[in-house]
Amino acid sequence: MAHCKIWLDNYHTGQYYPGSQIQGKVVLNFSSETTLRNVKVRMIGHEHTEWTTTESYTEPGSNESKTRDVTVQSDNYVVSTEVILHGGHSGTTKLPTGQHMYPFSLILPNNIPSTYNCPYGSITYKVIAIVDRPMAFDYEDTFIFIVVSLVDLNYLQKPDLLQPTNFSDEKTICCFCCAEGPISMDVSIPKRTLVLGEVINIAVRISNMSNTNVEGLELKLKQLITCRQTASAEVKTVENLAADINEVGVGAHGEHTFTLPVQLPSSFSVPNFTQCKLFKVNYTYKIIAKLPNVHSNLVIESSIEVGNIDINQQAPIGGFGSPNPTPYPIGPSYPINQPPPTNGAGWNGGPQYPPAGQFPPGAYTPAPTQPFPQSSGAYPPQGYPSGAYGAAPTIEYSGKAQEAAGYPSAPSAPQTEQLPPSYDSIHPQK
């Protein structure tokens, strides 16, 4: 009988940030002496894309061309760190019967992407506790956590984005063999950046010298996320509408100037894809002067940059604070029914872990001006190891692993690969 569990002690807000320190412990319980190479903890940040596509092929012995569905996928690691807590890279050691606890501390790199999930892929972060056993399945436990990475537009190094930009276009409507007067649209954008909570007033002037009414004016701010494959040029896109403003039109031989206030809600997700090879995001203004169906609309488009920190602005000292409290339960740092005893009480392993209250304060304090971005709803915060309810216990019956009935599965982030069996027999957390 063996039990391996990883606990995170400073995951109280349900998310980490680039540069955060991850503090936790690996707790082992052995009912007999166990031979192993080492006890280690591994931190992984992994981006993955996957979808089904169609390919053509010719069957052997036949000239007939056919098609079939195939799954294409790509992977890239943005973070990969491993720390040995006990033992070494070679040789073996033994741990006696009882409980063994190994504290650890890991640092997330500063320049990493956000946790992300869409129908075509994901970016996930996890820490894995591993008991490396020779000639046997390793004991493992995995904790998937969320990373919120703010988008700082200063890294673009494009101060010209703060300059006003003007666009103009016009079209002449033809009715049968006669050409009417032109319809022109002039757009003035104060700057080509936008941060959450900020209001940008875009001026649109429509001059209608034709005999046809302009039926309406619409401004859309679109987010376009591109998902890629490394082995092919095929891509998939996810389009989200960030803002949509509609105004009345302009009658024939009329003229009007509109002021369109554009604001991103604080709940809108602005993913950070820095260092990503498989994901990219673009933002575009699309201003549409709507004409009757027999005529094509007059359209002006402009790309912009969207983030959390604008050019020539700085994040407050200490960073940003936590978002609104999550409705998901936050788990205890220690098993509440069986807290690890101190060194003097007979458990084996590393030194006594410091109380949670002695940990240094978080690196992010409340921002005085900018609202904090909301994390993606696709990833509920996981207060307990492996999810809000813990991982479903796996019990060995005649060498075959079966899921214990009646135990809720964790609402964890989607997994892209199957982990090997974690241990021979696991006692569920009470």
XYZ file of C-alpha atoms in Angstrom:
430
model
C 0.000 0.000 0.000
C 1.412 3.380 -0.989
C 0.119 6.918 -1.067
C 1.673 9.867 -2.961
C 0.151 13.339 -2.784
C 1.313 16.819 -3.787
C 0.069 19.867 -1.860
C 0.431 23.553 -2.788
C 0.555 25.915 0.183
C 0.242 29.327 -1.496
C -2.453 28.706 -4.114
C -5.169 30.419 -2.091
C -6.325 32.759 -4.890
C -6.639 29.917 -7.387
C -3.978 31.233 -9.772
C -0.319 32.168 -10.126
C 1.458 34.869 -12.126
C 4.732 34.989 -14.071
C 7.551 35.178 -11.544
C 5.430 33.661 -8.755
C 6.977 31.314 -6.230
C 5.186 27.977 -5.981
C 5.528 26.531 -2.489
C 4.328 23.088 -1.543
C 5.225 19.662 -0.310
C 5.200 16.060 -1.459
C 3.717 13.722 1.160
C 4.414 9.979 0.910
C 2.920 7.196 3.007
C 4.387 3.689 2.704
C 3.052 0.569 4.408
C 6.335 -1.236 3.740
C 9.941 -0.418 2.954
C 10.168 1.010 -0.578
C 13.096 0.955 -2.984
C 13.387 3.973 -5.272
C 15.807 6.044 -7.314
C 14.561 9.437 -6.197
C 11.653 11.630 -5.196
C 11.279 14.639 -7.491
C 8.899 17.366 -8.498
C 8.447 18.516 -12.086
C 6.850 21.765 -13.328
C 5.563 21.839 -16.903
C 3.988 24.516 -19.097
C 2.659 22.917 -22.257
C 0.898 24.252 -25.358
C -1.025 21.798 -27.514
C -3.137 22.084 -30.677
C -5.253 19.311 -32.137
C -8.078 18.896 -34.633
C -9.420 16.549 -37.298
C -8.766 17.188 -40.969
C -9.198 15.332 -44.263
C -6.418 13.869 -46.373
C -6.379 12.125 -49.752
C -4.773 8.735 -50.265
C -4.574 5.918 -52.787
C -5.066 2.344 -51.671
C -2.269 -0.119 -52.563
C -3.005 -1.944 -55.802
C -5.641 0.564 -56.822
C -5.529 3.866 -58.655
C -8.668 5.046 -56.918
C -8.221 8.179 -54.851
C -10.004 8.289 -51.501
C -10.233 10.593 -48.532
C -10.082 9.889 -44.821
C -10.219 11.792 -41.563
C -6.964 12.147 -39.649
C -6.088 13.872 -36.393
C -3.236 16.377 -36.507
C -1.593 17.715 -33.372
C 1.404 19.754 -32.274
C 3.091 20.300 -28.914
C 5.530 22.782 -27.435
C 6.860 23.210 -23.899
C 7.158 26.776 -22.613
C 8.240 25.671 -19.111
C 10.072 22.510 -18.077
C 11.757 22.317 -14.665
C 12.643 19.341 -12.475
C 14.002 19.277 -8.917
C 15.153 16.148 -7.073
C 13.990 16.225 -3.448
C 15.480 12.916 -2.288
C 17.910 10.448 -3.854
C 19.907 11.061 -7.017
C 20.049 10.571 -10.772
C 21.548 7.085 -10.480
C 21.593 4.264 -7.990
C 18.825 3.377 -5.565
C 17.837 4.193 -2.024
C 15.231 2.904 0.406
C 12.590 4.635 2.467
C 11.186 2.883 5.539
C 7.558 2.352 6.422
C 5.728 5.500 7.474
C 5.158 9.041 6.321
C 7.762 11.120 4.472
C 7.336 14.788 3.606
C 9.504 16.841 1.228
C 8.966 20.620 0.949
C 9.758 22.288 -2.373
C 9.851 25.756 -3.883
C 9.679 26.518 -7.615
C 9.785 29.837 -9.481
C 7.691 30.478 -12.580
C 9.643 32.279 -15.341
C 8.725 35.916 -15.919
C 7.950 35.762 -19.631
C 5.359 33.002 -20.005
C 1.910 32.804 -21.641
C -1.451 32.638 -19.919
C -3.421 29.502 -19.268
C -5.721 29.103 -22.273
C -8.275 26.701 -23.683
C -10.298 26.598 -26.909
C -11.814 23.884 -29.150
C -8.524 23.576 -31.050
C -5.963 23.514 -28.260
C -4.829 24.579 -24.829
C -2.002 25.984 -22.731
C -1.775 24.191 -19.389
C 0.528 24.299 -16.379
C 1.037 21.542 -13.836
C 3.341 20.303 -11.113
C 3.929 16.573 -10.804
C 5.248 14.684 -7.788
C 7.143 11.570 -8.899
C 8.517 8.648 -6.924
C 10.921 7.099 -9.443
C 11.000 3.335 -8.845
C 13.329 0.925 -10.664
C 11.630 -1.834 -12.667
C 8.162 -0.714 -11.516
C 5.504 1.872 -12.190
C 6.320 5.249 -10.674
C 4.090 6.743 -8.007
C 2.771 10.094 -9.263
C 0.374 12.857 -8.370
C -0.452 15.850 -10.582
C -1.758 19.323 -9.742
C -2.961 21.501 -12.645
C -2.825 25.228 -11.865
C -3.786 28.465 -13.591
C -1.366 31.165 -14.759
C -2.624 34.706 -15.407
C -0.092 36.612 -17.509
C -0.800 40.312 -18.024
C -0.261 41.814 -21.483
C 2.148 44.750 -21.186
C 2.062 46.797 -24.396
C 5.389 48.435 -23.498
C 7.117 45.291 -24.731
C 5.958 46.101 -28.270
C 8.323 49.096 -28.312
C 6.007 50.947 -30.708
C 5.326 54.425 -29.266
C 3.751 55.459 -32.578
C 0.698 53.395 -31.595
C -0.240 56.264 -29.269
C -0.510 58.708 -32.193
C -3.921 59.562 -33.717
C -4.761 57.706 -36.923
C -7.180 58.749 -39.660
C -8.772 56.593 -42.354
C -10.971 57.559 -45.281
C -12.872 55.696 -47.965
C -15.710 56.408 -50.346
C -17.831 54.709 -52.938
C -20.111 55.811 -55.732
C -23.478 54.115 -56.038
C -24.653 53.354 -59.540
C -28.365 53.071 -60.243
C -28.975 51.460 -63.636
C -26.874 53.547 -66.041
C -26.602 56.655 -63.866
C -24.013 57.280 -61.200
C -25.125 59.012 -58.015
C -23.010 61.212 -55.777
C -20.373 59.575 -53.564
C -20.749 58.266 -50.026
C -17.627 58.943 -47.972
C -16.617 57.811 -44.486
C -13.827 59.350 -42.417
C -12.650 57.593 -39.241
C -10.457 59.178 -36.561
C -8.934 56.874 -33.911
C -7.138 58.671 -31.019
C -4.648 55.822 -30.574
C -4.271 52.212 -31.661
C -4.020 50.678 -28.190
C -6.735 49.692 -25.746
C -6.568 48.311 -22.204
C -9.297 46.738 -20.094
C -11.679 49.294 -18.625
C -10.443 52.147 -20.832
C -12.852 54.145 -23.015
C -11.735 55.233 -26.493
C -13.932 57.686 -28.420
C -13.753 56.987 -32.143
C -15.104 59.715 -34.434
C -16.849 58.637 -37.649
C -18.018 61.208 -40.199
C -20.352 60.055 -42.962
C -21.088 62.304 -45.928
C -23.886 60.928 -48.117
C -24.180 62.801 -51.403
C -26.145 59.992 -53.056
C -29.871 59.390 -53.440
C -29.602 56.239 -51.268
C -29.946 56.173 -47.504
C -27.137 54.846 -45.308
C -29.243 52.523 -43.172
C -26.948 52.293 -40.167
C -23.451 52.507 -38.742
C -21.765 49.672 -36.855
C -18.382 49.366 -35.133
C -17.016 45.958 -34.168
C -13.900 45.163 -32.170
C -12.923 41.593 -33.012
C -10.438 39.253 -31.370
C -9.005 36.651 -33.745
C -7.021 33.773 -32.224
C -5.020 31.633 -34.644
C -4.125 28.040 -33.744
C -1.280 26.470 -35.719
C 0.371 23.162 -36.499
C 4.148 22.846 -36.657
C 4.158 20.182 -39.378
C 1.788 21.927 -41.797
C 0.493 25.328 -42.806
C -3.048 24.480 -41.743
C -4.559 26.762 -39.107
C -7.806 27.076 -37.191
C -9.212 30.366 -35.966
C -11.418 31.405 -33.068
C -13.191 34.761 -33.447
C -14.615 36.610 -30.451
C -16.585 39.838 -30.531
C -15.104 42.159 -27.917
C -17.328 45.194 -28.592
C -20.254 45.989 -30.877
C -21.702 49.509 -31.233
C -24.625 50.392 -33.513
C -25.896 53.821 -34.567
C -28.622 55.171 -36.828
C -27.849 55.878 -40.467
C -27.603 59.012 -42.608
C -30.282 59.952 -45.117
C -29.718 60.825 -48.753
C -27.797 64.081 -49.224
C -27.087 64.172 -45.499
C -24.022 64.355 -43.321
C -23.342 63.429 -39.700
C -20.424 62.907 -37.315
C -20.740 60.112 -34.749
C -18.765 59.594 -31.556
C -18.493 55.890 -30.742
C -17.249 55.081 -27.201
C -15.380 51.770 -27.271
C -14.746 49.993 -23.980
C -13.583 46.479 -23.179
C -15.400 44.975 -20.189
C -13.163 43.915 -17.327
C -14.470 40.364 -17.744
C -13.122 40.089 -21.303
C -10.288 37.579 -21.630
C -7.042 38.997 -23.058
C -4.698 36.024 -23.470
C -0.948 36.489 -23.397
C 0.715 34.258 -25.998
C 4.296 35.384 -25.441
C 6.808 32.658 -26.406
C 4.003 30.600 -27.937
C 4.659 28.818 -31.212
C 1.142 27.460 -31.694
C -1.109 30.411 -30.766
C -1.377 34.017 -31.933
C -3.924 36.771 -31.261
C -4.896 39.841 -33.310
C -7.440 42.608 -32.727
C -9.256 44.623 -35.401
C -11.671 47.533 -35.549
C -14.261 47.107 -38.286
C -16.414 50.171 -39.064
C -19.352 49.491 -41.393
C -21.622 51.985 -43.156
C -24.628 49.790 -43.966
C -26.267 50.207 -47.366
C -29.362 48.534 -48.830
C -28.956 44.906 -49.885
C -28.477 45.689 -53.562
C -25.277 47.582 -52.683
C -22.155 46.460 -50.858
C -21.373 48.148 -47.542
C -18.665 50.743 -47.085
C -16.099 49.214 -44.692
C -12.927 50.499 -43.000
C -10.726 48.186 -40.898
C -7.771 48.941 -38.625
C -5.639 46.686 -36.454
C -5.032 47.624 -32.801
C -3.165 46.256 -29.797
C -5.104 45.200 -26.690
C -3.573 44.571 -23.289
C -3.635 45.176 -19.547
C -0.875 47.828 -19.336
C -0.698 50.629 -21.901
C 2.421 52.070 -23.515
C 4.268 54.535 -21.239
C 2.391 53.164 -18.235
C 3.818 50.935 -15.545
C 2.315 48.218 -13.426
C 1.957 49.381 -9.815
C 4.808 48.452 -7.489
C 4.033 44.978 -6.240
C 1.947 44.189 -9.306
C -1.776 43.622 -9.640
C -4.089 42.214 -7.046
C -6.260 39.145 -7.225
C -9.531 39.146 -9.175
C -12.905 38.689 -7.539
C -13.098 35.728 -5.177
C -13.886 32.491 -6.945
C -17.025 30.525 -6.056
C -15.053 27.295 -6.149
C -13.912 25.775 -2.845
C -10.338 26.362 -1.746
C -8.710 23.320 -0.215
C -6.562 23.089 2.914
C -2.797 22.976 2.679
C -2.653 19.838 4.809
C -4.998 16.839 4.846
C -7.550 17.988 7.395
C -8.089 14.532 8.843
C -4.420 13.633 9.199
C -2.035 16.602 9.513
C 1.599 15.648 9.027
C 3.324 15.242 12.402
C 6.463 17.131 13.310
C 9.935 15.673 13.143
C 9.713 14.697 16.792
C 6.578 12.620 16.234
C 8.205 9.909 14.243
C 7.728 10.740 10.557
C 10.637 10.379 8.164
C 11.790 12.725 5.449
C 12.728 16.390 5.076
C 12.720 19.156 7.681
C 9.545 20.472 9.244
C 7.660 22.719 6.821
C 7.086 26.329 7.979
C 3.533 27.384 8.834
C 1.596 28.920 5.981
C 1.497 32.262 7.779
C 5.283 32.584 7.586
C 5.384 32.583 3.806
C 6.262 35.937 2.188
C 3.301 37.951 0.885
C 2.233 37.519 -2.719
C 3.984 39.461 -5.440
C 0.808 41.171 -6.621
C -1.032 43.895 -4.680
C -4.171 45.752 -5.748
C -3.780 48.103 -8.698
C -4.975 51.672 -8.149
C -6.132 52.228 -11.720
C -6.374 49.176 -13.947
C -9.086 46.537 -13.358
C -7.849 43.013 -13.024
C -8.577 40.615 -15.896
C -10.887 37.724 -15.255
C -9.457 34.277 -15.851
C -10.961 32.034 -18.477
C -14.053 30.176 -17.361
C -12.696 27.054 -19.033
C -10.418 26.491 -16.057
C -12.100 26.423 -12.644
C -9.562 27.145 -9.890
C -8.359 23.995 -8.197
C -8.041 24.491 -4.482
C -7.540 20.809 -3.821
C -4.832 18.726 -5.457
C -6.072 17.482 -8.829
C -9.199 19.632 -8.677
C -11.971 20.878 -6.454
C -12.911 17.397 -5.236
C -9.578 15.670 -5.606
C -8.726 12.957 -8.085
C -10.961 9.908 -8.257
C -9.295 7.127 -6.250
C -7.851 4.241 -8.230
C -7.942 0.848 -6.577
C -6.173 -2.265 -7.804
C -8.373 -5.331 -8.360
C -6.382 -8.324 -9.594
C -3.908 -6.019 -11.269
C -6.541 -4.014 -13.153
C -7.171 -0.390 -12.248
C -10.805 0.592 -11.807
C -12.383 3.908 -10.875
C -14.082 3.825 -7.502
C -17.837 4.313 -7.817
C -19.580 7.282 -6.260
C -16.526 9.558 -6.063
C -16.813 12.813 -8.043
C -14.236 13.448 -10.742
C -12.239 16.663 -10.558
C -13.278 19.521 -12.858
C -9.692 19.955 -13.934
C -8.363 21.449 -17.158
C -8.475 19.165 -20.229
C -5.549 16.781 -20.390
C -3.708 16.022 -23.586
C -2.037 12.813 -22.583
C -2.703 9.902 -20.278
C -0.476 9.718 -17.255
C 0.902 6.312 -16.195
C -0.667 4.644 -13.141
C 0.124 6.810 -10.147
C 0.429 4.153 -7.480
C -0.539 0.609 -6.616
C -3.270 1.585 -4.189
C -4.495 5.038 -3.244
C -6.569 6.053 -0.249
C -8.942 8.892 -1.207
C -8.666 12.141 0.689
C -11.365 12.331 3.342
